[in-house]
Each structure stands twice: as structure tokens, then as C-alpha cells.
Amino acid sequence: MNNYALDLKRDAPSLSQESILVLCCLNLYEKIHANQRSDEDRLQKISNHRHC
């Protein structure tokens, strides 16, 4: 997460601290949501295999 914030600051030096914080939170939320989706997909595949 630190690298993400540092990259933002380097690529867009005019962004405020608040904007960087919001973007970091959104990025983290997207990662959490993507992990939840992949976990649900994995569980669904396991469930489907048991019914075969």
C-alpha cells in the first residue's frame, strides 16, 4: 500500500494528502472485493465438484 501512495505522489505531485488517502482506500477496497469474489468462485467450484 505504501508503494501505491508513493507512486501516486510521484506521478501526480499536485494531489492533496486527502486525495491520496481516498485513492488508497478505494484501491484497498477494490483488492478486498476482488479477493472476496475469487474466494466465492473457488467455493462455488468446490461445491459444484462435490455434486458431480
PDB file of C-alpha atoms in Angstrom:
ATOM      1  CA  MET A   1       0.000   0.000   0.000  1.00  0.00           C
ATOM      2  CA  ASN A   2       2.891   2.356   0.735  1.00  0.00           C
ATOM      3  CA  ASN A   3       4.261   1.857  -2.768  1.00  0.00           C
ATOM      4  CA  TYR A   4       0.856   2.736  -4.205  1.00  0.00           C
ATOM      5  CA  ALA A   5       0.806   6.015  -2.263  1.00  0.00           C
ATOM      6  CA  LEU A   6       4.396   6.831  -3.222  1.00  0.00           C
ATOM      7  CA  ASP A   7       3.691   6.101  -6.885  1.00  0.00           C
ATOM      8  CA  LEU A   8       0.650   8.399  -6.762  1.00  0.00           C
ATOM      9  CA  LYS A   9       2.678  11.174  -5.174  1.00  0.00           C
ATOM     10  CA  ARG A  10       5.416  10.775  -7.787  1.00  0.00           C
ATOM     11  CA  ASP A  11       3.024  10.596 -10.759  1.00  0.00           C
ATOM     12  CA  ALA A  12       0.667  13.320  -9.541  1.00  0.00           C
ATOM     13  CA  PRO A  13       2.577  15.611  -7.166  1.00  0.00           C
ATOM     14  CA  SER A  14      -0.260  18.137  -7.033  1.00  0.00           C
ATOM     15  CA  LEU A  15      -2.648  15.695  -5.332  1.00  0.00           C
ATOM     16  CA  SER A  16      -3.504  16.613  -1.758  1.00  0.00           C
ATOM     17  CA  GLN A  17      -2.915  14.220   1.135  1.00  0.00           C
ATOM     18  CA  GLU A  18      -6.685  13.775   1.384  1.00  0.00           C
ATOM     19  CA  SER A  19      -6.964  12.782  -2.280  1.00  0.00           C
ATOM     20  CA  ILE A  20      -4.132  10.289  -1.916  1.00  0.00           C
ATOM     21  CA  LEU A  21      -5.812   8.807   1.162  1.00  0.00           C
ATOM     22  CA  VAL A  22      -9.132   8.449  -0.687  1.00  0.00           C
ATOM     23  CA  LEU A  23      -7.435   6.797  -3.667  1.00  0.00           C
ATOM     24  CA  CYS A  24      -5.547   4.413  -1.367  1.00  0.00           C
ATOM     25  CA  CYS A  25      -8.790   3.463   0.375  1.00  0.00           C
ATOM     26  CA  LEU A  26     -10.538   2.850  -2.950  1.00  0.00           C
ATOM     27  CA  ASN A  27      -7.627   0.759  -4.164  1.00  0.00           C
ATOM     28  CA  LEU A  28      -7.687  -1.304  -0.962  1.00  0.00           C
ATOM     29  CA  TYR A  29     -11.462  -1.749  -1.226  1.00  0.00           C
ATOM     30  CA  GLU A  30     -11.084  -2.996  -4.812  1.00  0.00           C
ATOM     31  CA  LYS A  31      -8.439  -5.522  -3.741  1.00  0.00           C
ATOM     32  CA  ILE A  32     -10.589  -6.787  -0.857  1.00  0.00           C
ATOM     33  CA  HIS A  33     -13.624  -7.071  -3.129  1.00  0.00           C
ATOM     34  CA  ALA A  34     -11.601  -8.918  -5.804  1.00  0.00           C
ATOM     35  CA  ASN A  35     -10.328 -11.372  -3.167  1.00  0.00           C
ATOM     36  CA  GLN A  36     -13.860 -11.974  -1.895  1.00  0.00           C
ATOM     37  CA  ARG A  37     -15.074 -12.674  -5.437  1.00  0.00           C
ATOM     38  CA  SER A  38     -12.251 -15.138  -6.088  1.00  0.00           C
ATOM     39  CA  ASP A  39     -12.957 -16.850  -2.747  1.00  0.00           C
ATOM     40  CA  GLU A  40     -16.639 -17.149  -3.655  1.00  0.00           C
ATOM     41  CA  ASP A  41     -15.734 -18.530  -7.088  1.00  0.00           C
ATOM     42  CA  ARG A  42     -13.409 -21.061  -5.500  1.00  0.00           C
ATOM     43  CA  LEU A  43     -16.065 -22.174  -3.013  1.00  0.00           C
ATOM     44  CA  GLN A  44     -18.625 -22.472  -5.792  1.00  0.00           C
ATOM     45  CA  LYS A  45     -16.281 -24.654  -7.848  1.00  0.00           C
ATOM     46  CA  ILE A  46     -15.643 -26.899  -4.833  1.00  0.00           C
ATOM     47  CA  SER A  47     -19.375 -27.144  -4.218  1.00  0.00           C
ATOM     48  CA  ASN A  48     -20.045 -27.997  -7.875  1.00  0.00           C
ATOM     49  CA  HIS A  49     -17.409 -30.746  -7.843  1.00  0.00           C
ATOM     50  CA  ARG A  50     -18.987 -32.386  -4.805  1.00  0.00           C
ATOM     51  CA  HIS A  51     -22.354 -32.628  -6.569  1.00  0.00           C
ATOM     52  CA  CYS A  52     -20.896 -34.461  -9.560  1.00  0.00           C
TER      53      CYS A  52
END
